[in-house]
Coordinates of N, CA, C and O in Angstrom, one line a residue:
V628 N 24.9 48.7 92.5 CA 24.1 47.6 93.0 C 24.4 47.5 94.5 O 25.6 47.5 94.9
S629 N 23.4 47.5 95.3 CA 23.5 47.5 96.8 C 23.9 46.2 97.4 O 24.5 46.1 98.4
S630 N 23.7 45.1 96.7 CA 24.0 43.8 97.3 C 24.8 43.0 96.3 O 24.8 43.2 95.1
E631 N 25.5 42.0 96.8 CA 26.3 41.1 96.0 C 25.4 40.2 95.2 O 24.5 39.6 95.7
P632 N 25.6 40.1 93.9 CA 24.8 39.3 93.0 C 25.2 37.8 93.2 O 25.8 37.2 92.3
S633 N 24.8 37.2 94.3 CA 25.3 35.9 94.7 C 24.8 34.8 93.7 O 25.6 33.9 93.3
E634 N 23.6 34.8 93.3 CA 23.1 33.8 92.3 C 23.8 33.9 91.0 O 24.1 32.9 90.4
F635 N 24.0 35.2 90.5 CA 24.8 35.4 89.3 C 26.2 34.8 89.4 O 26.6 34.1 88.5
N636 N 26.9 35.1 90.5 CA 28.2 34.6 90.6 C 28.3 33.1 90.7 O 29.1 32.4 90.2
R637 N 27.3 32.5 91.4 CA 27.2 31.0 91.6 C 27.0 30.4 90.2 O 27.7 29.4 89.9
K638 N 26.1 30.9 89.4 CA 25.8 30.3 88.1 C 27.0 30.5 87.2 O 27.3 29.6 86.4
L639 N 27.7 31.6 87.3 CA 28.9 31.9 86.5 C 30.0 30.9 86.7 O 30.6 30.4 85.8
Q640 N 30.2 30.5 88.0 CA 31.2 29.5 88.3 C 30.7 28.1 88.0 O 31.5 27.2 87.7
E641 N 29.4 27.9 88.1 CA 28.8 26.6 87.9 C 28.9 26.1 86.4 O 29.2 24.9 86.1
Q642 N 28.6 27.0 85.5 CA 28.6 26.6 84.1 C 29.4 27.6 83.2 O 29.2 28.8 83.3
S643 N 30.3 27.0 82.5 CA 31.1 27.8 81.6 C 30.5 27.7 80.1 O 30.6 26.7 79.5
W644 N 29.9 28.8 79.7 CA 29.2 28.8 78.4 C 30.2 28.7 77.3 O 29.9 28.1 76.3
S645 N 31.3 29.3 77.4 CA 32.3 29.2 76.3 C 32.8 27.8 76.1 O 33.2 27.4 75.0
Q646 N 32.8 27.0 77.2 CA 33.3 25.6 77.1 C 32.3 24.7 76.3 O 32.6 23.7 75.8
S647 N 31.0 25.1 76.4 CA 29.9 24.3 75.7 C 29.9 24.5 74.2 O 29.1 23.9 73.5
V648 N 30.6 25.5 73.7 CA 30.6 25.8 72.3 C 31.8 25.0 71.6 O 32.9 24.9 72.2
D649 N 31.5 24.4 70.5 CA 32.5 23.7 69.7 C 33.6 24.7 69.3 O 33.4 25.6 68.5
S650 N 34.8 24.5 69.8 CA 35.9 25.4 69.5 C 36.5 25.2 68.1 O 37.2 26.1 67.7
S651 N 36.1 24.2 67.4 CA 36.6 24.0 66.1 C 35.9 24.8 65.0 O 36.4 25.0 63.9
S652 N 34.7 25.4 65.4 CA 34.0 26.2 64.4 C 34.0 27.6 64.9 O 34.1 27.9 66.1
D653 N 33.8 28.5 64.0 CA 33.7 29.9 64.3 C 32.3 30.2 65.0 O 31.3 29.7 64.6
V654 N 32.4 31.0 66.0 CA 31.2 31.4 66.7 C 30.9 32.9 66.6 O 31.9 33.6 66.8
I655 N 29.7 33.2 66.3 CA 29.4 34.7 66.2 C 28.7 35.1 67.4 O 27.7 34.5 67.9
V656 N 29.2 36.2 68.0 CA 28.6 36.7 69.2 C 27.9 38.0 68.8 O 28.5 38.9 68.2
G657 N 26.6 38.1 69.1 CA 25.8 39.3 68.8 C 25.4 40.0 70.0 O 25.0 39.4 71.0
L658 N 25.6 41.3 70.0 CA 25.2 42.2 71.1 C 24.2 43.2 70.7 O 24.3 43.7 69.6
A659 N 23.2 43.5 71.5 CA 22.2 44.5 71.2 C 21.7 45.1 72.5 O 21.5 44.4 73.5
I660 N 21.5 46.4 72.4 CA 20.9 47.2 73.5 C 19.7 47.8 72.9 O 19.7 48.4 71.9
V661 N 18.6 47.6 73.6 CA 17.3 48.1 73.2 C 16.9 49.3 74.1 O 17.0 49.2 75.3
S662 N 16.5 50.4 73.4 CA 16.2 51.6 74.2 C 14.9 52.1 73.6 O 14.5 52.0 72.5
D663 N 14.1 52.8 74.5 CA 12.9 53.4 74.1 C 13.2 54.8 73.5 O 12.3 55.5 73.1
R664 N 14.4 55.2 73.5 CA 14.8 56.5 72.9 C 15.8 56.3 71.8 O 16.4 55.2 71.7
N665 N 15.9 57.3 70.9 CA 16.9 57.1 69.8 C 18.3 57.5 70.2 O 18.6 58.7 70.3
E666 N 19.0 56.6 70.7 CA 20.4 56.8 71.2 C 21.4 55.9 70.4 O 22.2 55.3 71.0
T667 N 21.3 55.9 69.1 CA 22.1 55.0 68.3 C 23.6 55.1 68.5 O 24.2 54.1 68.7
F668 N 24.1 56.3 68.5 CA 25.5 56.5 68.7 C 26.0 56.1 70.0 O 27.0 55.4 70.2
R669 N 25.3 56.4 71.1 CA 25.6 56.1 72.4 C 25.6 54.5 72.6 O 26.5 54.0 73.2
M670 N 24.6 53.9 72.0 CA 24.4 52.5 72.2 C 25.6 51.8 71.4 O 26.2 50.8 71.9
R671 N 25.9 52.2 70.2 CA 26.9 51.6 69.4 C 28.3 51.7 70.1 O 29.0 50.8 70.2
E672 N 28.5 52.9 70.7 CA 29.8 53.1 71.4 C 29.9 52.2 72.7 O 30.9 51.7 73.0
T673 N 28.7 52.1 73.3 CA 28.7 51.3 74.5 C 29.0 49.8 74.2 O 29.8 49.2 74.8
L674 N 28.4 49.3 73.1 CA 28.6 47.9 72.7 C 30.1 47.7 72.3 O 30.7 46.7 72.6
S675 N 30.6 48.7 71.6 CA 32.0 48.6 71.1 C 32.9 48.5 72.3 O 33.9 47.7 72.4
T676 N 32.7 49.3 73.3 CA 33.5 49.4 74.5 C 33.3 48.1 75.3 O 34.4 47.5 75.8
V677 N 32.1 47.6 75.5 CA 31.9 46.3 76.2 C 32.7 45.2 75.5 O 33.4 44.4 76.1
Y678 N 32.6 45.1 74.1 CA 33.3 44.1 73.4 C 34.8 44.2 73.5 O 35.4 43.2 73.8
S679 N 35.3 45.4 73.4 CA 36.8 45.6 73.5 C 37.3 45.2 74.9 O 38.4 44.7 75.1
D680 N 36.5 45.5 75.9 CA 36.9 45.2 77.3 C 36.9 43.7 77.6 O 37.7 43.2 78.4
F681 N 35.9 43.0 77.1 CA 35.7 41.6 77.4 C 36.4 40.6 76.5 O 36.7 39.5 76.8
C682 N 36.7 41.1 75.3 CA 37.3 40.2 74.2 C 38.7 40.6 74.0 O 39.0 41.8 73.6
R683 N 39.6 39.7 74.1 CA 41.0 40.0 73.9 C 41.5 39.0 72.8 O 41.2 37.8 72.8
R684 N 42.3 39.6 71.8 CA 42.8 38.8 70.7 C 41.8 37.8 70.1 O 42.1 36.6 69.9
N685 N 40.7 38.4 69.8 CA 39.6 37.6 69.1 C 39.0 36.5 70.0 O 38.4 35.5 69.5
L686 N 39.3 36.4 71.3 CA 38.8 35.4 72.1 C 37.7 36.1 73.0 O 38.0 37.0 73.8
C687 N 36.5 35.6 72.9 CA 35.4 36.2 73.6 C 34.8 35.3 74.7 O 33.6 35.4 75.0
Q688 N 35.6 34.4 75.2 CA 35.1 33.5 76.2 C 34.5 34.2 77.4 O 33.4 33.9 77.9
P689 N 35.2 35.3 78.0 CA 34.6 36.0 79.1 C 33.2 36.6 78.8 O 32.3 36.5 79.6
L690 N 33.1 37.2 77.6 CA 31.9 37.8 77.2 C 30.8 36.7 77.0 O 29.6 36.9 77.5
V691 N 31.1 35.6 76.4 CA 30.1 34.5 76.2 C 29.7 34.0 77.6 O 28.5 33.7 77.8
D692 N 30.6 33.8 78.5 CA 30.3 33.3 79.8 C 29.3 34.2 80.6 O 28.3 33.8 81.1
V693 N 29.6 35.5 80.6 CA 28.8 36.5 81.3 C 27.4 36.6 80.7 O 26.4 36.5 81.3
L694 N 27.4 36.7 79.3 CA 26.0 36.9 78.7 C 25.2 35.6 78.7 O 24.0 35.6 78.8
G695 N 25.9 34.4 78.6 CA 25.2 33.1 78.7 C 24.6 32.9 80.0 O 23.5 32.3 80.1
N696 N 25.2 33.5 81.0 CA 24.7 33.4 82.4 C 23.3 34.0 82.6 O 22.5 33.7 83.4
F697 N 23.0 35.0 81.7 CA 21.7 35.7 81.8 C 20.6 34.9 81.3 O 19.4 35.2 81.5
S698 N 20.8 33.7 80.7 CA 19.7 32.9 80.3 C 19.1 32.1 81.4 O 18.0 31.5 81.3
N699 N 19.8 32.1 82.6 CA 19.2 31.5 83.8 C 18.1 32.4 84.4 O 18.4 33.5 84.6
S700 N 17.0 31.8 84.6 CA 15.9 32.6 85.1 C 16.0 33.1 86.5 O 15.4 34.1 86.9
C701 N 16.9 32.4 87.3 CA 17.1 32.8 88.7 C 18.1 33.9 88.9 O 18.3 34.4 90.0
V702 N 18.8 34.3 87.8 CA 19.8 35.4 87.9 C 19.1 36.7 88.2 O 18.1 37.1 87.6
E703 N 19.7 37.5 89.1 CA 19.1 38.8 89.5 C 19.0 39.7 88.3 O 20.0 39.8 87.5
E704 N 17.9 40.4 88.2 CA 17.7 41.3 87.1 C 18.7 42.5 87.2 O 19.1 43.1 86.2
S705 N 19.1 42.9 88.3 CA 20.0 44.0 88.5 C 21.4 43.8 88.0 O 22.2 44.7 87.9
C706 N 21.8 42.5 87.8 CA 23.1 42.2 87.4 C 23.5 42.8 86.0 O 24.6 43.3 85.9
L707 N 22.6 42.7 85.1 CA 22.9 43.2 83.8 C 23.1 44.8 83.8 O 24.0 45.3 83.3
R708 N 22.2 45.4 84.6 CA 22.4 46.9 84.8 C 23.7 47.2 85.4 O 24.4 48.1 85.0
S709 N 24.1 46.4 86.4 CA 25.3 46.7 87.1 C 26.5 46.5 86.2 O 27.6 47.2 86.4
I710 N 26.4 45.6 85.3 CA 27.6 45.4 84.3 C 27.6 46.5 83.3 O 28.7 47.0 83.0
L711 N 26.4 46.9 82.8 CA 26.4 47.9 81.7 C 26.5 49.3 82.2 O 26.8 50.2 81.4
E712 N 26.1 49.6 83.4 CA 26.0 51.0 83.9 C 27.3 51.8 83.7 O 27.2 52.9 83.3
P713 N 28.4 51.3 84.1 CA 29.7 52.1 83.9 C 29.9 52.4 82.4 O 30.3 53.5 82.1
Y714 N 29.6 51.5 81.5 CA 29.7 51.7 80.1 C 28.8 52.8 79.6 O 29.1 53.6 78.8
L715 N 27.5 52.7 80.0 CA 26.5 53.6 79.6 C 26.8 55.0 80.1 O 26.7 56.0 79.4
S716 N 27.3 55.1 81.4 CA 27.7 56.4 81.9 C 28.9 57.0 81.2 O 28.9 58.2 80.9
F717 N 29.9 56.2 80.8 CA 31.0 56.6 80.1 C 30.7 57.2 78.7 O 31.1 58.3 78.3
T718 N 29.8 56.4 78.0 CA 29.5 56.9 76.6 C 28.5 58.0 76.7 O 28.4 58.8 75.7
A719 N 27.7 58.2 77.8 CA 26.7 59.3 77.8 C 27.5 60.6 78.0 O 26.9 61.7 77.7
A720 N 28.7 60.6 78.5 CA 29.4 61.8 78.8 C 29.6 62.6 77.5 O 29.7 63.9 77.6
K721 N 29.6 62.0 76.4 CA 29.8 62.7 75.1 C 28.5 63.5 74.7 O 28.5 64.3 73.9
W722 N 27.4 63.1 75.3 CA 26.1 63.6 74.8 C 25.3 64.3 75.9 O 24.7 65.4 75.6
V723 N 25.2 63.7 77.0 CA 24.3 64.2 78.1 C 24.9 65.4 78.8 O 26.1 65.5 79.0
D724 N 24.1 66.4 79.1 CA 24.5 67.6 79.8 C 25.6 68.4 79.1 O 26.5 69.0 79.7
R725 N 25.6 68.4 77.8 CA 26.6 69.1 77.0 C 25.8 70.1 76.2 O 24.7 69.9 75.8
P726 N 26.4 71.3 75.9 CA 25.7 72.3 75.0 C 25.4 71.7 73.7 O 26.1 70.8 73.2
I727 N 24.3 72.1 73.1 CA 23.8 71.6 71.8 C 24.9 71.7 70.8 O 25.0 70.8 69.9
H728 N 25.6 72.8 70.7 CA 26.6 73.0 69.7 C 27.7 71.9 69.8 O 28.1 71.4 68.8
D729 N 28.1 71.5 71.0 CA 29.0 70.4 71.2 C 28.5 69.1 70.7 O 29.2 68.3 70.1
Q730 N 27.2 68.9 71.0 CA 26.5 67.7 70.5 C 26.4 67.6 69.0 O 26.6 66.6 68.4
E731 N 26.1 68.8 68.4 CA 26.0 68.8 66.9 C 27.4 68.5 66.3 O 27.5 67.7 65.3
H732 N 28.4 69.1 66.8 CA 29.8 68.8 66.3 C 30.1 67.3 66.5 O 30.6 66.7 65.5
Q733 N 29.9 66.8 67.6 CA 30.2 65.3 67.9 C 29.4 64.5 66.9 O 29.9 63.5 66.3
F734 N 28.1 64.8 66.7 CA 27.2 64.0 65.9 C 27.7 64.1 64.4 O 27.8 63.0 63.7
S735 N 28.1 65.2 64.0 CA 28.6 65.4 62.6 C 29.9 64.6 62.4 O 30.0 64.0 61.3
E736 N 30.7 64.7 63.4 CA 32.0 63.9 63.2 C 31.8 62.4 63.2 O 32.3 61.7 62.3
I737 N 30.9 61.9 64.0 CA 30.7 60.5 64.1 C 29.9 60.0 62.8 O 30.2 59.0 62.2
S738 N 28.9 60.8 62.4 CA 28.1 60.4 61.2 C 29.0 60.5 59.9 O 28.8 59.6 59.1
G739 N 29.9 61.4 59.9 CA 30.8 61.4 58.7 C 31.7 60.2 58.7 O 31.9 59.6 57.6
T740 N 32.2 59.8 59.8 CA 33.0 58.6 59.9 C 32.2 57.4 59.5 O 32.7 56.5 58.7
Q741 N 31.0 57.3 60.0 CA 30.2 56.1 59.6 C 29.8 56.1 58.2 O 29.8 55.0 57.6
L742 N 29.6 57.2 57.5 CA 29.2 57.3 56.1 C 30.4 56.8 55.3 O 30.3 55.9 54.4
I743 N 31.6 57.3 55.7 CA 32.8 56.9 54.9 C 33.1 55.4 55.1 O 33.5 54.7 54.2
Q744 N 32.9 54.8 56.3 CA 33.1 53.4 56.6 C 32.1 52.5 55.9 O 32.3 51.4 55.7
S745 N 30.8 53.0 55.7 CA 29.8 52.1 55.3 C 29.6 52.1 53.7 O 28.9 51.2 53.2
I746 N 30.1 53.1 53.0 CA 29.9 53.2 51.6 C 31.3 53.0 50.9 O 32.3 53.7 51.3
P747 N 31.4 52.1 49.9 CA 32.6 51.9 49.2 C 33.1 53.2 48.5 O 32.3 54.1 48.3
P748 N 34.4 53.3 48.2 CA 34.9 54.5 47.7 C 34.3 55.0 46.4 O 34.0 56.2 46.3
V749 N 34.0 54.2 45.4 CA 33.4 54.7 44.2 C 32.0 55.2 44.4 O 31.7 56.3 43.9
P750 N 31.1 54.5 45.0 CA 29.8 55.0 45.3 C 29.8 56.3 46.1 O 29.0 57.2 45.9
L751 N 30.8 56.4 47.1 CA 30.9 57.6 47.9 C 31.3 58.8 47.0 O 30.8 59.9 47.2
A752 N 32.3 58.5 46.1 CA 32.7 59.6 45.2 C 31.5 60.0 44.3 O 31.4 61.2 44.0
L753 N 30.8 59.1 43.8 CA 29.6 59.4 43.0 C 28.6 60.2 43.8 O 28.0 61.2 43.2
L754 N 28.4 59.9 45.0 CA 27.4 60.6 45.9 C 27.9 62.0 46.0 O 27.2 63.0 45.9
F755 N 29.2 62.2 46.3 CA 29.8 63.5 46.5 C 29.7 64.4 45.2 O 29.2 65.5 45.3
V756 N 29.9 63.8 44.1 CA 29.8 64.5 42.8 C 28.3 64.9 42.6 O 28.0 66.0 42.1
T757 N 27.4 64.0 42.8 CA 26.0 64.2 42.7 C 25.6 65.4 43.5 O 24.8 66.3 43.1
V758 N 26.0 65.4 44.7 CA 25.6 66.5 45.7 C 26.3 67.8 45.2 O 25.7 68.9 45.2
L759 N 27.5 67.8 44.8 CA 28.2 69.0 44.3 C 27.5 69.6 43.0 O 27.4 70.8 42.9
L760 N 26.9 68.7 42.2 CA 26.2 69.1 41.0 C 24.8 69.5 41.4 O 24.0 69.8 40.5
E761 N 24.4 69.5 42.7 CA 23.1 69.9 43.2 C 22.0 69.1 42.6 O 20.9 69.6 42.3
Q762 N 22.2 67.8 42.4 CA 21.2 66.9 41.9 C 20.4 66.3 43.1 O 20.9 66.4 44.3
K763 N 19.3 65.8 42.8 CA 18.5 65.2 43.9 C 19.1 63.9 44.4 O 19.6 63.1 43.6
V764 N 19.1 63.7 45.7 CA 19.6 62.5 46.3 C 18.5 61.9 47.2 O 17.9 62.7 48.0
V765 N 18.2 60.7 47.0 CA 17.2 60.0 47.9 C 17.8 58.9 48.6 O 18.4 58.0 48.0
L766 N 17.8 58.9 49.9 CA 18.3 57.8 50.7 C 17.2 57.0 51.3 O 16.2 57.6 51.7
A767 N 17.3 55.7 51.3 CA 16.2 54.9 51.9 C 16.8 53.9 52.9 O 17.9 53.3 52.6
S768 N 16.2 53.8 54.0 CA 16.6 52.8 55.0 C 15.5 52.7 56.0 O 14.7 53.6 56.2
S769 N 15.5 51.5 56.6 CA 14.5 51.3 57.7 C 15.0 51.8 59.0 O 14.2 51.8 60.0
R770 N 16.2 52.2 59.1 CA 16.8 52.7 60.3 C 16.9 54.3 60.2 O 17.7 54.9 59.5
R771 N 16.0 54.9 61.0 CA 15.9 56.4 61.0 C 17.2 57.0 61.5 O 17.6 58.0 60.9
G772 N 17.9 56.5 62.4 CA 19.1 57.0 62.9 C 20.2 57.1 61.8 O 21.0 58.0 61.7
M773 N 20.2 56.0 61.0 CA 21.2 55.9 59.9 C 20.9 57.0 58.9 O 21.8 57.6 58.3
L774 N 19.6 57.2 58.6 CA 19.2 58.2 57.6 C 19.6 59.6 58.1 O 20.1 60.4 57.3
M775 N 19.4 59.9 59.3 CA 19.7 61.2 59.9 C 21.2 61.4 59.8 O 21.7 62.4 59.4
A776 N 22.0 60.4 60.2 CA 23.4 60.5 60.2 C 24.0 60.6 58.8 O 24.8 61.4 58.5
A777 N 23.4 59.9 57.8 CA 23.9 59.9 56.4 C 23.6 61.3 55.8 O 24.4 61.9 55.2
S778 N 22.4 61.8 56.0 CA 22.0 63.1 55.5 C 22.9 64.2 56.1 O 23.4 65.1 55.4
D779 N 23.2 64.1 57.4 CA 24.0 65.1 58.0 C 25.5 65.0 57.5 O 26.1 66.0 57.2
A780 N 25.9 63.8 57.3 CA 27.3 63.6 56.8 C 27.5 64.1 55.3 O 28.5 64.7 55.0
I781 N 26.4 63.9 54.5 CA 26.5 64.4 53.2 C 26.6 65.9 53.1 O 27.4 66.5 52.4
V782 N 25.8 66.6 54.0 CA 25.9 68.0 54.0 C 27.3 68.4 54.5 O 27.9 69.4 54.1
Q783 N 27.8 67.7 55.5 CA 29.2 68.0 56.0 C 30.3 67.8 55.0 O 31.3 68.5 55.0
L784 N 30.1 66.9 54.0 CA 31.1 66.6 53.0 C 31.3 67.9 52.1 O 32.3 68.1 51.5
L785 N 30.3 68.7 52.0 CA 30.3 69.9 51.2 C 31.2 71.0 51.7 O 31.5 72.0 51.0
K786 N 31.4 71.0 53.0 CA 32.1 72.1 53.7 C 33.4 72.4 52.9 O 34.1 71.5 52.5
P787 N 33.8 73.6 52.7 CA 33.2 74.9 53.2 C 32.0 75.4 52.4 O 31.4 76.4 52.8
L788 N 31.5 74.7 51.4 CA 30.3 75.1 50.7 C 29.1 74.7 51.6 O 29.2 73.9 52.5
E789 N 28.0 75.3 51.3 CA 26.7 75.0 52.0 C 25.7 74.5 51.1 O 25.6 75.0 49.9
W790 N 24.8 73.6 51.6 CA 23.7 73.1 50.8 C 22.6 74.2 51.0 O 22.1 74.4 52.1
K791 N 22.1 74.8 49.9 CA 21.1 75.9 49.9 C 19.7 75.4 49.5 O 18.8 76.2 49.4
H792 N 19.6 74.2 49.2 CA 18.3 73.7 48.7 C 17.5 73.0 49.8 O 18.0 72.8 51.0
L793 N 16.4 72.5 49.5 CA 15.6 71.8 50.5 C 16.3 70.5 50.9 O 16.8 69.7 50.1
L794 N 16.3 70.2 52.2 CA 16.8 69.0 52.8 C 15.8 68.4 53.7 O 15.4 69.1 54.7
V795 N 15.3 67.3 53.4 CA 14.3 66.6 54.2 C 14.9 65.2 54.6 O 14.9 64.3 53.8
P796 N 15.6 65.1 55.8 CA 16.2 63.9 56.2 C 15.3 62.7 56.5 O 15.7 61.6 56.2
L797 N 14.1 63.0 56.9 CA 13.1 62.0 57.2 C 11.8 62.3 56.6 O 11.3 63.5 56.8
V798 N 11.2 61.4 56.0 CA 9.9 61.5 55.4 C 8.9 60.5 55.9 O 9.3 59.3 56.0
P799 N 7.7 60.8 56.3 CA 6.8 59.8 56.8 C 6.5 58.7 55.7 O 6.6 59.1 54.5
E800 N 6.3 57.5 56.1 CA 6.1 56.4 55.1 C 5.0 56.7 54.1 O 5.1 56.4 53.0
S801 N 4.0 57.5 54.5 CA 2.8 57.8 53.6 C 3.2 58.7 52.5 O 2.6 58.8 51.5
M802 N 4.4 59.4 52.6 CA 4.8 60.3 51.6 C 5.9 59.8 50.7 O 6.4 60.5 49.8
M803 N 6.3 58.5 50.9 CA 7.4 58.0 50.2 C 7.2 57.7 48.7 O 8.1 57.7 47.9
N804 N 6.0 57.6 48.3 CA 5.7 57.3 46.9 C 5.5 58.6 46.2 O 5.5 59.4 45.6

């Protein structure tokens, strides 16, 4: 950013958003980055890094103050970009301008971790046995990125074996029935 975000800094000092929240109750802070491209892993890592940098020991006052400040209509539009740009650049380093083979390996590693973290042990074991027995598996989700990651992770679970049958990770809605 070429100039000092004076209005943003003034509003940040003027109103403390974290002080306006009732401290006796739990407050949930939600973060979302919207993109016109499918960059699920990069966005998730960016948000995790922002959260870990701004929140210490389960205290999110700095993050609440900064994000609450964006509700002011007079705050410069470039301020959010200037805050997020270092995080986006850092997380893009794993994906952008890297050979496809490296990206595939990184994607498989992350998707495997997400599958293991998102499915309880017993259903995960049943899924593994089902795939080993070469049975049909149908995954359903409204999140395309999650379907791609899950299908890739399931195939990766089989290593050193290989899936030799038809694999269709995404199906158009018209073909779902």
